[in-house]
Amino acid sequence: MPETRRNALKRGGAAIAVLSSLGGCLGVGGGGETDRPEGNGGSDGSDGAGSGDTPTETPTPSGTPTATPIGSRPETPVAELTKWMPGPSAIDQSGYAFMSMAPRAMLEFEGTLGSDALEGFDQSYPLAAIDTMGDAAAIHRFARSASVIEAEFDRTPVEDDLRDLGFTAGEARHGFRIFSAEDARAAAVRNNMLVTVGSFSSRDTADKTPVVEAIVDARTGNSERYVDAVADCDRLVETLGSAHLLQGRTHEAGETFAGGVGEGMGYHVESEQTRVHAAVAFAEEETDRSLVADWASESDAFLGGSPTVRSDGRVVTATALVATGEVTEFPAEFPGPDIESESSAPPAVSFGFDYAETGDGVGTVTITHDSGETVDSDALFVRGTGFATVDGADQTSAGPWQGSASGDEGSVVAGDSVAVGVANDYEVSVVWEPSSGDTSAVLATHEGPNA
């Protein structure tokens, strides 16, 4: 059964993370956060456009369709993303990842896209004043736990919903009303725009009001934006061009590809063909096109298409066209190998819950890894209240994951599940807590019918 609106926003706007990790449909990262990198977005601060550069490309097999030029594709609401993103230093970061999608525009192709490609857009948003995710013109996620929704709504009922959820109204700021909560969450509201910032992990208790204020300042043109502060971000977004779904990041040189300082993916849907476009920015003019070509040839991000790889200055792109009717998902993959950092980030993963009553007020809730990243089973815990002894359950009390773990070295992958014995007023959470470090994060929560 779906979680309640109140429970979703308690996790700091985490309902939007559902959109960014829908099982096999909109799996573009998300969950606890959108960040992977903690980099500086390049070393020289230049945009590397190279006015004298001549694009070169790696040919694709004959018969591969030619991509429509970026400039000829109609702009989508995703283009608004860069207006919201503050310069990294404004929120005490050196670089961050970002993701945006245009649900309402994508739904125009619901009858053309492959089966279940847009599954999940009918999910309710955790505020009653906003109906479903599919009603949003744009949803953006960035800077760890920041979320923005742009939809048609009046601010007054949204503000009332926030108060009901424990937020307190504060000062007005550039046309927005700022809200904060005792558990460190913060929000900002104006007509048709809502910003929420939640805790990065269960141990993150820092007040998020300054982050919300920085986002509002960026959106209203009262502070420097990411694309102004970091030339690599500007070049990356410009290269990716128009998209219905876009994600990107900048970081220290070499954390992914050798010499790479940023990468991203964009999906632009049209009635007959969908363009999949990847871009990798390098710190120097000497790009390594072969590394990008090797990654692209094996990546699932191109949905079975044959990508064409090109170099232009210090940016390498890989582009493929896929029949729109064959698009059944939007993968979460960033170009290149995963970034590993000392401050490990929570996995981008989506869990589903299915409760079945067995009698006498008890039953089992089956928790299933629906989509997203692999999770070490030793770092996965089921916690909460309302556990009960139920025949056939894998787990009848709070503790480490006791379900299937069919991935390498006992990791939990898509399709793995655990059946938990519970009373019908249970409230349970799936928690990620690695043995090393002091990081933890609530990945998903659910409550019983009588909770």
Short mmCIF file of C-alpha atoms in Angstrom, two decimals:
data_model
loop_
_atom_site.label_atom_id
_atom_site.label_comp_id
_atom_site.label_asym_id
_atom_site.label_seq_id
_atom_site.Cartn_x
_atom_site.Cartn_y
_atom_site.Cartn_z
CA MET A 1 0.00 0.00 0.00
CA PRO A 2 1.27 3.53 -0.61
CA GLU A 3 2.85 5.43 2.26
CA THR A 4 1.02 8.36 3.77
CA ARG A 5 1.65 11.93 2.70
CA ARG A 6 2.79 12.82 6.22
CA ASN A 7 5.31 9.96 6.38
CA ALA A 8 6.82 10.90 3.02
CA LEU A 9 7.57 14.51 3.92
CA LYS A 10 8.92 13.53 7.33
CA ARG A 11 11.88 12.24 5.39
CA GLY A 12 12.64 15.67 3.97
CA GLY A 13 10.75 15.66 0.71
CA ALA A 14 11.83 12.09 0.00
CA ALA A 15 8.70 11.43 -2.07
CA ILE A 16 10.49 13.11 -4.95
CA ALA A 17 13.18 10.47 -4.59
CA VAL A 18 10.50 7.96 -5.57
CA LEU A 19 10.27 9.72 -8.92
CA SER A 20 14.02 9.52 -9.35
CA SER A 21 14.19 5.78 -8.71
CA LEU A 22 10.99 4.25 -10.06
CA GLY A 23 11.36 0.51 -10.56
CA GLY A 24 12.59 -0.12 -14.06
CA CYS A 25 10.87 3.01 -15.33
CA LEU A 26 12.42 6.22 -14.13
CA GLY A 27 15.49 4.85 -12.44
CA VAL A 28 17.74 7.90 -12.69
CA GLY A 29 19.32 7.88 -9.28
CA GLY A 30 17.96 9.58 -6.19
CA GLY A 31 16.72 7.81 -3.06
CA GLY A 32 18.57 9.36 -0.16
CA GLU A 33 20.39 11.93 -2.28
CA THR A 34 21.50 12.82 -5.76
CA ASP A 35 25.13 13.44 -4.86
CA ARG A 36 28.05 11.24 -5.58
CA PRO A 37 30.87 13.69 -6.16
CA GLU A 38 32.47 16.14 -3.80
CA GLY A 39 34.66 17.84 -6.39
CA ASN A 40 35.48 21.32 -7.56
CA GLY A 41 34.19 21.16 -11.10
CA GLY A 42 37.49 21.61 -12.85
CA SER A 43 40.91 23.08 -12.34
CA ASP A 44 41.32 25.98 -14.68
CA GLY A 45 37.90 27.64 -14.56
CA SER A 46 37.76 27.97 -18.35
CA ASP A 47 34.88 26.67 -20.43
CA GLY A 48 37.16 24.99 -22.95
CA ALA A 49 34.91 25.90 -25.86
CA GLY A 50 37.86 26.13 -28.24
CA SER A 51 36.49 28.25 -31.07
CA GLY A 52 38.87 26.61 -33.51
CA ASP A 53 37.98 23.04 -32.58
CA THR A 54 36.66 20.74 -35.27
CA PRO A 55 34.44 17.96 -33.98
CA THR A 56 35.65 14.43 -34.66
CA GLU A 57 33.64 11.31 -34.21
CA THR A 58 33.74 7.57 -33.88
CA PRO A 59 31.52 6.12 -36.63
CA THR A 60 28.61 3.92 -35.78
CA PRO A 61 27.42 0.97 -37.86
CA SER A 62 25.73 1.81 -41.13
CA GLY A 63 22.03 2.38 -40.83
CA THR A 64 22.28 4.23 -37.51
CA PRO A 65 19.99 7.29 -37.74
CA THR A 66 21.48 10.74 -37.49
CA ALA A 67 20.55 12.66 -34.37
CA THR A 68 18.57 15.85 -34.74
CA PRO A 69 20.77 18.83 -33.85
CA ILE A 70 20.39 20.00 -30.26
CA GLY A 71 19.20 23.45 -31.24
CA SER A 72 16.26 22.08 -33.23
CA ARG A 73 14.74 20.24 -30.28
CA PRO A 74 12.07 22.16 -28.36
CA GLU A 75 13.07 23.31 -24.91
CA THR A 76 11.45 21.54 -21.95
CA PRO A 77 10.82 22.74 -18.36
CA VAL A 78 14.02 20.93 -17.36
CA ALA A 79 15.82 24.01 -18.65
CA GLU A 80 14.68 25.81 -15.49
CA LEU A 81 16.95 23.60 -13.39
CA THR A 82 20.04 25.80 -13.63
CA LYS A 83 18.14 28.80 -12.26
CA TRP A 84 17.62 26.97 -8.99
CA MET A 85 21.12 25.65 -8.35
CA PRO A 86 23.27 27.89 -6.09
CA GLY A 87 27.02 28.09 -6.39
CA PRO A 88 28.50 25.15 -4.45
CA SER A 89 30.32 27.38 -1.96
CA ALA A 90 27.01 28.99 -0.95
CA ILE A 91 25.96 25.68 0.61
CA ASP A 92 29.41 24.61 1.84
CA GLN A 93 30.06 22.17 -0.95
CA SER A 94 32.72 22.09 -3.63
CA GLY A 95 30.52 20.44 -6.22
CA TYR A 96 27.30 18.44 -6.35
CA ALA A 97 25.14 16.26 -8.54
CA PHE A 98 21.79 17.33 -10.00
CA MET A 99 18.78 15.75 -11.67
CA SER A 100 15.67 17.12 -13.34
CA MET A 101 12.67 15.76 -15.17
CA ALA A 102 9.54 17.15 -16.81
CA PRO A 103 6.69 14.77 -15.85
CA ARG A 104 3.81 16.64 -17.51
CA ALA A 105 5.68 16.96 -20.81
CA MET A 106 6.73 13.31 -20.68
CA LEU A 107 3.15 12.21 -20.15
CA GLU A 108 2.32 13.66 -23.56
CA PHE A 109 4.17 10.62 -24.93
CA GLU A 110 2.52 8.09 -22.62
CA GLY A 111 0.81 6.36 -25.54
CA THR A 112 4.00 6.32 -27.59
CA LEU A 113 6.61 5.22 -25.06
CA GLY A 114 7.07 1.56 -24.28
CA SER A 115 5.06 -0.28 -21.68
CA ASP A 116 5.31 1.12 -18.12
CA ALA A 117 7.95 3.70 -19.10
CA LEU A 118 6.15 6.34 -17.05
CA GLU A 119 4.86 4.11 -14.29
CA GLY A 120 4.72 6.04 -11.05
CA PHE A 121 3.69 9.45 -12.28
CA ASP A 122 0.27 8.78 -10.75
CA GLN A 123 1.77 8.61 -7.26
CA SER A 124 0.52 11.20 -4.81
CA TYR A 125 2.72 14.05 -3.69
CA PRO A 126 3.04 14.30 0.11
CA LEU A 127 1.11 17.58 0.20
CA ALA A 128 -2.62 17.43 -0.46
CA ALA A 129 -2.52 20.74 -2.34
CA ILE A 130 -0.41 19.06 -5.05
CA ASP A 131 -2.17 16.10 -6.63
CA THR A 132 0.24 13.70 -8.35
CA MET A 133 3.83 13.69 -9.55
CA GLY A 134 2.58 13.68 -13.13
CA ASP A 135 0.98 17.08 -12.64
CA ALA A 136 4.36 18.73 -12.11
CA ALA A 137 5.86 20.77 -14.92
CA ALA A 138 9.31 20.03 -13.48
CA ILE A 139 10.88 18.25 -10.54
CA HIS A 140 14.50 18.99 -9.67
CA ARG A 141 16.83 17.33 -7.18
CA PHE A 142 20.32 18.52 -6.29
CA ALA A 143 22.78 19.34 -3.51
CA ARG A 144 22.27 16.20 -1.46
CA SER A 145 18.67 16.48 -0.23
CA ALA A 146 17.24 19.54 -1.99
CA SER A 147 14.08 19.11 -4.05
CA VAL A 148 12.07 21.59 -6.10
CA ILE A 149 8.65 21.02 -7.60
CA GLU A 150 7.14 23.38 -10.16
CA ALA A 151 3.43 22.80 -10.64
CA GLU A 152 0.16 24.71 -10.77
CA PHE A 153 -0.88 25.36 -7.18
CA ASP A 154 -1.73 28.20 -4.85
CA ARG A 155 0.73 28.82 -2.04
CA THR A 156 -1.86 29.10 0.75
CA PRO A 157 -2.97 25.43 0.95
CA VAL A 158 0.65 24.31 0.57
CA GLU A 159 1.66 26.51 3.49
CA ASP A 160 -1.22 25.06 5.53
CA ASP A 161 -0.03 21.52 4.70
CA LEU A 162 3.49 22.39 5.81
CA ARG A 163 2.22 23.68 9.15
CA ASP A 164 0.27 20.44 9.62
CA LEU A 165 3.52 18.56 9.03
CA GLY A 166 5.37 20.38 11.78
CA PHE A 167 6.85 23.32 9.89
CA THR A 168 6.85 26.85 11.27
CA ALA A 169 6.53 29.85 8.98
CA GLY A 170 9.39 32.34 9.05
CA GLU A 171 10.34 35.46 7.15
CA ALA A 172 9.52 36.27 3.54
CA ARG A 173 12.49 36.14 1.16
CA HIS A 174 12.33 37.47 -2.41
CA GLY A 175 8.66 36.52 -2.75
CA PHE A 176 9.00 33.12 -1.01
CA ARG A 177 7.87 32.24 2.51
CA ILE A 178 10.58 30.34 4.40
CA PHE A 179 9.56 27.44 6.67
CA SER A 180 11.61 25.41 9.14
CA ALA A 181 11.05 22.40 11.40
CA GLU A 182 12.64 21.23 14.64
CA ASP A 183 14.12 18.16 12.95
CA ALA A 184 16.28 20.37 10.66
CA ARG A 185 14.00 20.29 7.61
CA ALA A 186 13.32 23.53 5.78
CA ALA A 187 11.12 24.69 2.91
CA ALA A 188 10.20 27.73 0.82
CA VAL A 189 6.91 28.39 -0.98
CA ARG A 190 5.47 30.76 -3.51
CA ASN A 191 2.72 30.23 -6.06
CA ASN A 192 3.58 27.25 -8.30
CA MET A 193 6.99 26.68 -6.65
CA LEU A 194 7.98 24.59 -3.63
CA VAL A 195 11.49 24.00 -2.28
CA THR A 196 12.18 21.35 0.37
CA VAL A 197 15.48 20.35 1.96
CA GLY A 198 15.67 17.41 4.33
CA SER A 199 18.31 15.66 6.37
CA PHE A 200 21.03 13.90 4.43
CA SER A 201 21.08 11.04 6.96
CA SER A 202 19.56 10.15 10.30
CA ARG A 203 22.57 11.78 11.98
CA ASP A 204 22.42 14.98 9.97
CA THR A 205 20.91 17.53 12.34
CA ALA A 206 22.22 20.75 10.76
CA ASP A 207 19.60 23.42 10.11
CA LYS A 208 18.70 23.40 6.40
CA THR A 209 17.28 26.93 6.36
CA PRO A 210 20.51 28.45 4.97
CA VAL A 211 20.42 25.94 2.10
CA VAL A 212 16.80 26.84 1.28
CA GLU A 213 17.70 30.53 1.39
CA ALA A 214 20.63 29.97 -0.98
CA ILE A 215 18.33 28.16 -3.42
CA VAL A 216 15.77 30.98 -3.27
CA ASP A 217 18.54 33.54 -3.81
CA ALA A 218 19.77 31.66 -6.86
CA ARG A 219 16.29 31.29 -8.36
CA THR A 220 15.50 34.99 -7.93
CA GLY A 221 18.86 36.14 -9.33
CA ASN A 222 20.15 37.41 -6.00
CA SER A 223 23.23 35.18 -5.81
CA GLU A 224 25.66 33.32 -8.02
CA ARG A 225 24.42 30.11 -9.61
CA TYR A 226 26.26 26.85 -10.15
CA VAL A 227 26.62 27.49 -13.88
CA ASP A 228 28.11 30.92 -13.12
CA ALA A 229 30.50 29.71 -10.42
CA VAL A 230 31.74 26.56 -12.18
CA ALA A 231 32.43 26.84 -15.90
CA ASP A 232 32.46 23.05 -16.27
CA CYS A 233 28.85 22.86 -15.07
CA ASP A 234 27.81 25.50 -17.59
CA ARG A 235 29.56 23.71 -20.44
CA LEU A 236 28.15 20.34 -19.40
CA VAL A 237 24.53 21.55 -19.27
CA GLU A 238 24.92 23.46 -22.54
CA THR A 239 26.34 20.38 -24.26
CA LEU A 240 23.57 18.09 -23.00
CA GLY A 241 21.01 20.48 -24.45
CA SER A 242 17.25 20.08 -24.34
CA ALA A 243 15.94 17.07 -22.44
CA HIS A 244 12.90 15.69 -20.67
CA LEU A 245 15.19 14.07 -18.12
CA LEU A 246 18.66 15.35 -17.32
CA GLN A 247 21.30 14.57 -14.72
CA GLY A 248 24.83 15.81 -14.25
CA ARG A 249 27.68 16.38 -11.80
CA THR A 250 31.08 18.01 -11.55
CA HIS A 251 33.96 16.85 -9.40
CA GLU A 252 37.72 16.74 -8.93
CA ALA A 253 39.69 15.73 -12.03
CA GLY A 254 40.12 12.00 -12.45
CA GLU A 255 37.45 10.73 -10.05
CA THR A 256 35.70 8.96 -12.94
CA PHE A 257 37.49 9.04 -16.30
CA ALA A 258 41.18 9.93 -16.21
CA GLY A 259 41.21 13.73 -16.40
CA GLY A 260 37.42 13.94 -16.33
CA VAL A 261 35.85 16.79 -14.32
CA GLY A 262 32.14 16.27 -15.02
CA GLU A 263 29.62 14.13 -16.83
CA GLY A 264 25.92 13.89 -17.44
CA MET A 265 23.07 12.24 -19.33
CA GLY A 266 20.03 13.63 -21.11
CA TYR A 267 16.93 11.91 -22.55
CA HIS A 268 14.77 13.85 -25.02
CA VAL A 269 11.55 12.10 -26.04
CA GLU A 270 9.83 12.62 -29.40
CA SER A 271 6.93 10.75 -30.98
CA GLU A 272 9.07 8.39 -33.05
CA GLN A 273 12.58 8.53 -31.62
CA THR A 274 14.13 9.29 -28.25
CA ARG A 275 17.59 10.80 -28.12
CA VAL A 276 19.99 9.55 -25.46
CA HIS A 277 22.85 12.00 -25.04
CA ALA A 278 25.88 11.66 -22.72
CA ALA A 279 28.62 14.22 -22.18
CA VAL A 280 31.97 14.04 -20.41
CA ALA A 281 34.03 17.16 -19.72
CA PHE A 282 37.80 16.85 -19.31
CA ALA A 283 40.13 19.23 -17.50
CA GLU A 284 42.47 19.59 -20.48
CA GLU A 285 42.09 19.80 -24.24
CA GLU A 286 43.57 16.30 -24.47
CA THR A 287 40.36 14.30 -24.08
CA ASP A 288 40.28 10.53 -24.01
CA ARG A 289 37.57 9.68 -26.47
CA SER A 290 38.47 6.00 -26.43
CA LEU A 291 37.62 5.74 -22.70
CA VAL A 292 34.20 7.26 -23.30
CA ALA A 293 33.65 5.06 -26.37
CA ASP A 294 34.50 1.93 -24.36
CA TRP A 295 32.05 2.93 -21.64
CA ALA A 296 29.31 3.81 -24.13
CA SER A 297 29.65 0.53 -26.01
CA GLU A 298 28.82 -1.44 -22.87
CA SER A 299 26.44 0.94 -21.11
CA ASP A 300 22.76 0.19 -20.58
CA ALA A 301 22.09 3.93 -20.58
CA PHE A 302 21.64 3.94 -24.37
CA LEU A 303 18.73 1.49 -24.19
CA GLY A 304 20.18 -0.80 -26.84
CA GLY A 305 21.02 1.98 -29.28
CA SER A 306 24.41 2.29 -30.99
CA PRO A 307 26.01 5.52 -29.74
CA THR A 308 28.08 7.84 -31.89
CA VAL A 309 31.03 9.29 -29.99
CA ARG A 310 32.34 12.77 -30.82
CA SER A 311 35.00 15.14 -29.44
CA ASP A 312 34.63 18.90 -29.37
CA GLY A 313 37.30 20.79 -27.48
CA ARG A 314 37.59 19.15 -24.09
CA VAL A 315 34.10 17.62 -24.13
CA VAL A 316 33.32 14.14 -25.45
CA THR A 317 29.72 13.20 -26.24
CA ALA A 318 28.00 9.92 -27.00
CA THR A 319 24.59 10.00 -28.68
CA ALA A 320 22.11 7.34 -29.74
CA LEU A 321 18.59 7.38 -31.14
CA VAL A 322 16.15 4.75 -29.90
CA ALA A 323 12.66 4.03 -31.17
CA THR A 324 10.37 5.68 -28.60
CA GLY A 325 8.09 2.66 -28.53
CA GLU A 326 11.02 0.56 -27.28
CA VAL A 327 11.84 2.86 -24.35
CA THR A 328 10.62 1.14 -21.18
CA GLU A 329 13.00 2.76 -18.68
CA PHE A 330 15.34 5.68 -18.10
CA PRO A 331 18.47 4.19 -16.49
CA ALA A 332 20.28 5.76 -13.57
CA GLU A 333 23.75 5.41 -14.99
CA PHE A 334 26.25 8.26 -15.05
CA PRO A 335 29.03 8.07 -17.64
CA GLY A 336 32.13 6.39 -16.27
CA PRO A 337 32.90 4.34 -13.17
CA ASP A 338 31.25 5.10 -9.86
CA ILE A 339 32.84 7.78 -7.72
CA GLU A 340 34.07 6.56 -4.38
CA SER A 341 34.64 8.98 -1.56
CA GLU A 342 35.54 8.86 2.11
CA SER A 343 32.09 10.18 3.02
CA SER A 344 30.20 7.33 1.35
CA ALA A 345 26.81 8.32 -0.07
CA PRO A 346 23.62 6.33 0.50
CA PRO A 347 22.71 4.03 -2.38
CA ALA A 348 20.17 5.25 -4.93
CA VAL A 349 17.58 2.53 -4.53
CA SER A 350 13.80 2.11 -4.43
CA PHE A 351 12.00 -0.34 -2.14
CA GLY A 352 8.42 -1.53 -2.49
CA PHE A 353 6.12 -2.72 0.32
CA ASP A 354 3.29 -5.27 0.15
CA TYR A 355 1.27 -6.00 3.31
CA ALA A 356 -0.79 -9.17 3.65
CA GLU A 357 -3.05 -9.77 6.66
CA THR A 358 -2.84 -13.30 8.12
CA GLY A 359 -5.39 -12.85 10.90
CA ASP A 360 -5.75 -11.60 14.47
CA GLY A 361 -4.37 -8.17 13.58
CA VAL A 362 -1.03 -9.44 12.28
CA GLY A 363 0.47 -10.23 8.92
CA THR A 364 3.59 -9.88 6.82
CA VAL A 365 4.94 -6.89 4.96
CA THR A 366 7.17 -7.95 2.10
CA ILE A 367 9.87 -5.40 1.40
CA THR A 368 11.33 -5.69 -2.11
CA HIS A 369 14.33 -4.02 -3.74
CA ASP A 370 12.49 -2.66 -6.77
CA SER A 371 15.27 -0.87 -8.62
CA GLY A 372 18.49 1.04 -8.29
CA GLU A 373 21.90 0.28 -6.91
CA THR A 374 23.20 -2.87 -5.27
CA VAL A 375 23.32 -2.68 -1.45
CA ASP A 376 25.65 -4.62 0.84
CA SER A 377 23.34 -6.78 2.95
CA ASP A 378 25.54 -6.16 6.00
CA ALA A 379 24.71 -2.44 5.73
CA LEU A 380 20.94 -2.94 5.44
CA PHE A 381 18.62 -2.94 8.47
CA VAL A 382 14.87 -3.12 9.08
CA ARG A 383 13.85 -0.94 12.01
CA GLY A 384 10.71 0.51 13.51
CA THR A 385 7.78 -0.62 15.66
CA GLY A 386 5.02 -3.20 15.49
CA PHE A 387 7.04 -6.34 14.79
CA ALA A 388 5.25 -9.64 15.46
CA THR A 389 5.86 -13.38 15.36
CA VAL A 390 4.18 -14.60 12.18
CA ASP A 391 4.57 -18.03 10.59
CA GLY A 392 6.59 -17.94 7.39
CA ALA A 393 8.16 -14.56 8.03
CA ASP A 394 11.88 -14.16 7.39
CA GLN A 395 12.18 -11.57 10.13
CA THR A 396 10.06 -10.93 13.24
CA SER A 397 12.03 -8.21 14.99
CA ALA A 398 14.11 -5.15 14.19
CA GLY A 399 17.64 -5.85 13.04
CA PRO A 400 19.83 -6.70 10.05
CA TRP A 401 18.23 -7.63 6.73
CA GLN A 402 17.21 -11.30 6.90
CA GLY A 403 15.87 -11.67 3.38
CA SER A 404 17.37 -12.78 0.09
CA ALA A 405 20.66 -11.32 -1.10
CA SER A 406 21.34 -12.76 -4.53
CA GLY A 407 24.00 -10.31 -5.70
CA ASP A 408 27.76 -10.73 -5.62
CA GLU A 409 29.17 -11.38 -2.15
CA GLY A 410 25.72 -11.49 -0.63
CA SER A 411 24.55 -8.07 -1.79
CA VAL A 412 20.90 -7.09 -2.14
CA VAL A 413 19.86 -6.43 -5.74
CA ALA A 414 16.63 -5.74 -7.61
CA GLY A 415 14.17 -8.56 -6.94
CA ASP A 416 15.52 -9.47 -3.51
CA SER A 417 13.01 -9.23 -0.67
CA VAL A 418 12.35 -9.89 2.99
CA ALA A 419 9.03 -10.91 4.59
CA VAL A 420 8.66 -9.19 7.95
CA GLY A 421 6.17 -10.28 10.60
CA VAL A 422 4.19 -7.28 11.84
CA ALA A 423 1.05 -6.11 13.60
CA ASN A 424 -1.29 -4.11 11.41
CA ASP A 425 -0.25 -0.84 13.10
CA TYR A 426 3.42 -1.27 12.22
CA GLU A 427 5.79 1.50 11.19
CA VAL A 428 8.98 0.19 9.63
CA SER A 429 11.98 1.68 7.88
CA VAL A 430 14.72 0.31 5.66
CA VAL A 431 17.94 1.85 6.94
CA TRP A 432 21.37 1.93 5.30
CA GLU A 433 24.17 1.96 7.84
CA PRO A 434 27.61 0.77 6.65
CA SER A 435 29.96 -0.72 9.23
CA SER A 436 32.67 1.83 8.46
CA GLY A 437 32.09 5.53 9.04
CA ASP A 438 29.38 7.44 10.86
CA THR A 439 26.93 7.75 7.97
CA SER A 440 23.42 6.33 7.92
CA ALA A 441 20.28 7.03 5.94
CA VAL A 442 16.64 6.00 5.90
CA LEU A 443 16.04 4.59 2.41
CA ALA A 444 12.30 3.93 2.69
CA THR A 445 9.49 3.82 5.26
CA HIS A 446 6.05 2.27 5.41
CA GLU A 447 3.18 1.96 7.87
CA GLY A 448 0.38 -0.51 8.39
CA PRO A 449 -3.31 0.07 7.67
CA ASN A 450 -4.06 0.77 11.34
CA ALA A 451 -1.00 2.89 12.12
#
